[in-house]
Amino acid sequence: MAETGFSDDKILRYSRQLLVPGFDLDSQQALTHARVLVVGAGGLGCPAALYLAGAGVGSLTLMDPDQVEVHNLHRQIAFRQADLGRPKARALAEQLSDLNPEVQCSVREESADEDVLDALLPETELVLDCTDNFAARRAINHACVRADTPFVSGAAIRREGQLAAFDRRQSDSACYACLYGDSEGGDERCAESGILGPVVGHVASFQALLALYLLIGQPVAQTLHRFDGTALAWRSAGFSRDPACPVCADGVEAAQE
Ligand SMILES: [Zn+2]
């Protein structure tokens, strides 16, 4: 295996995913060199980042301004009782490093605004939108459109979830605003509406899977996936670029506020 530069230990660590048809040493190499930004270290960010670290994504930046609170623990599975009061991004980074010492973790204890994202995206191959509010999603969408950086957006509330990948590197690909518009909507927060832990974990797992596919160059359809946690059923529907989109239409330069 000398031609890959992979040690026997590394081959062993990733052996079970290397056995999967369509995932080979080149795929593993792509993950090793990948730099991923995870925005939000909560119910989505914890499981998604754990899976990406376990899979061998070489560099993970974790962004979250909050501290761990006791009502997070039922779903934010990287955290333990002893983490209460600690910054989420830092506590998650420690878990990822414990899981896989080969992963380089960096921590940003701040909210995602467009200035911060504009500075980070040139060094970022993929963004995971694991946030819980429209303002952050909007900032991620604007910045990713400007930088042509793909992102995978997930959301979950009560027993429902949804996710989609937005990859502006593909011709005719839509952005988040093509699908949802670019105006502030009424955020539904887990604090008011509730969330079951396995529901948000399920969405996060799919986010991580889409992220792995994008990182190894496997095509990802432009599809909105919706999860009904009562019926345990996924529904999927394609969506298209909006030629009049206020963010990504021709001639619009992903206007920054
Ligand atoms: Zn758009």
PDB file of N, CA and C and ligand atoms in Angstrom, residues 141 145 166 168 173-181 240-249, ligand 1:
ATOM      1  N   ASN A 141     -25.851  30.380   3.098  1.00  0.00           N
ATOM      2  CA  ASN A 141     -26.218  30.305   1.679  1.00  0.00           C
ATOM      3  C   ASN A 141     -25.545  31.414   0.871  1.00  0.00           C
ATOM      4  N   VAL A 145     -22.767  30.613  -1.962  1.00  0.00           N
ATOM      5  CA  VAL A 145     -23.007  30.982  -3.360  1.00  0.00           C
ATOM      6  C   VAL A 145     -21.838  31.832  -3.870  1.00  0.00           C
ATOM      7  N   PHE A 166     -26.703  21.485  -1.512  1.00  0.00           N
ATOM      8  CA  PHE A 166     -26.667  22.575  -2.499  1.00  0.00           C
ATOM      9  C   PHE A 166     -25.226  22.663  -3.017  1.00  0.00           C
ATOM     10  N   ARG A 168     -23.135  24.380  -5.808  1.00  0.00           N
ATOM     11  CA  ARG A 168     -23.080  25.389  -6.874  1.00  0.00           C
ATOM     12  C   ARG A 168     -22.002  25.078  -7.917  1.00  0.00           C
ATOM     13  N   SER A 173     -27.422  24.355 -10.734  1.00  0.00           N
ATOM     14  CA  SER A 173     -27.786  23.933  -9.387  1.00  0.00           C
ATOM     15  C   SER A 173     -28.457  25.089  -8.647  1.00  0.00           C
ATOM     16  N   ALA A 174     -29.398  24.739  -7.797  1.00  0.00           N
ATOM     17  CA  ALA A 174     -30.134  25.733  -7.017  1.00  0.00           C
ATOM     18  C   ALA A 174     -29.368  26.083  -5.753  1.00  0.00           C
ATOM     19  N   CYS A 175     -29.784  27.175  -5.116  1.00  0.00           N
ATOM     20  CA  CYS A 175     -29.266  27.517  -3.793  1.00  0.00           C
ATOM     21  C   CYS A 175     -30.420  27.419  -2.791  1.00  0.00           C
ATOM     22  N   TYR A 176     -30.098  27.651  -1.539  1.00  0.00           N
ATOM     23  CA  TYR A 176     -31.115  27.540  -0.479  1.00  0.00           C
ATOM     24  C   TYR A 176     -32.276  28.504  -0.725  1.00  0.00           C
ATOM     25  N   ALA A 177     -31.959  29.696  -1.232  1.00  0.00           N
ATOM     26  CA  ALA A 177     -33.014  30.692  -1.454  1.00  0.00           C
ATOM     27  C   ALA A 177     -33.907  30.322  -2.635  1.00  0.00           C
ATOM     28  N   CYS A 178     -33.389  29.561  -3.591  1.00  0.00           N
ATOM     29  CA  CYS A 178     -34.241  29.070  -4.683  1.00  0.00           C
ATOM     30  C   CYS A 178     -35.370  28.221  -4.117  1.00  0.00           C
ATOM     31  N   LEU A 179     -35.066  27.521  -3.049  1.00  0.00           N
ATOM     32  CA  LEU A 179     -36.024  26.589  -2.453  1.00  0.00           C
ATOM     33  C   LEU A 179     -36.908  27.275  -1.416  1.00  0.00           C
ATOM     34  N   TYR A 180     -36.316  28.120  -0.585  1.00  0.00           N
ATOM     35  CA  TYR A 180     -37.036  28.653   0.572  1.00  0.00           C
ATOM     36  C   TYR A 180     -37.210  30.170   0.548  1.00  0.00           C
ATOM     37  N   GLY A 181     -36.665  30.847  -0.440  1.00  0.00           N
ATOM     38  CA  GLY A 181     -36.683  32.299  -0.425  1.00  0.00           C
ATOM     39  C   GLY A 181     -35.555  32.846   0.435  1.00  0.00           C
ATOM     40  N   SER A 240     -35.532  22.842  -8.394  1.00  0.00           N
ATOM     41  CA  SER A 240     -34.788  23.467  -9.496  1.00  0.00           C
ATOM     42  C   SER A 240     -34.312  24.850  -9.111  1.00  0.00           C
ATOM     43  N   ARG A 241     -33.344  25.296  -9.860  1.00  0.00           N
ATOM     44  CA  ARG A 241     -32.861  26.660  -9.714  1.00  0.00           C
ATOM     45  C   ARG A 241     -33.973  27.635 -10.093  1.00  0.00           C
ATOM     46  N   ASP A 242     -34.100  28.700  -9.297  1.00  0.00           N
ATOM     47  CA  ASP A 242     -35.071  29.748  -9.586  1.00  0.00           C
ATOM     48  C   ASP A 242     -34.361  30.829 -10.405  1.00  0.00           C
ATOM     49  N   PRO A 243     -34.753  30.993 -11.674  1.00  0.00           N
ATOM     50  CA  PRO A 243     -34.040  31.983 -12.504  1.00  0.00           C
ATOM     51  C   PRO A 243     -34.171  33.405 -11.965  1.00  0.00           C
ATOM     52  N   ALA A 244     -35.141  33.635 -11.082  1.00  0.00           N
ATOM     53  CA  ALA A 244     -35.309  34.966 -10.488  1.00  0.00           C
ATOM     54  C   ALA A 244     -34.841  34.989  -9.022  1.00  0.00           C
ATOM     55  N   CYS A 245     -34.040  34.017  -8.634  1.00  0.00           N
ATOM     56  CA  CYS A 245     -33.589  33.936  -7.227  1.00  0.00           C
ATOM     57  C   CYS A 245     -32.855  35.217  -6.829  1.00  0.00           C
ATOM     58  N   PRO A 246     -33.193  35.797  -5.666  1.00  0.00           N
ATOM     59  CA  PRO A 246     -32.520  37.032  -5.245  1.00  0.00           C
ATOM     60  C   PRO A 246     -31.069  36.828  -4.839  1.00  0.00           C
ATOM     61  N   VAL A 247     -30.641  35.574  -4.723  1.00  0.00           N
ATOM     62  CA  VAL A 247     -29.265  35.314  -4.273  1.00  0.00           C
ATOM     63  C   VAL A 247     -28.382  34.800  -5.407  1.00  0.00           C
ATOM     64  N   CYS A 248     -28.891  33.827  -6.196  1.00  0.00           N
ATOM     65  CA  CYS A 248     -27.982  33.156  -7.139  1.00  0.00           C
ATOM     66  C   CYS A 248     -28.317  33.383  -8.604  1.00  0.00           C
ATOM     67  N   ALA A 249     -29.371  34.177  -8.901  1.00  0.00           N
ATOM     68  CA  ALA A 249     -29.702  34.391 -10.304  1.00  0.00           C
ATOM     69  C   ALA A 249     -28.561  35.104 -11.023  1.00  0.00           C
TER      70      ALA A 249
HETATM   71 ZN    ZN B   1     -30.868  30.629  -5.625  1.00  0.00          ZN
END
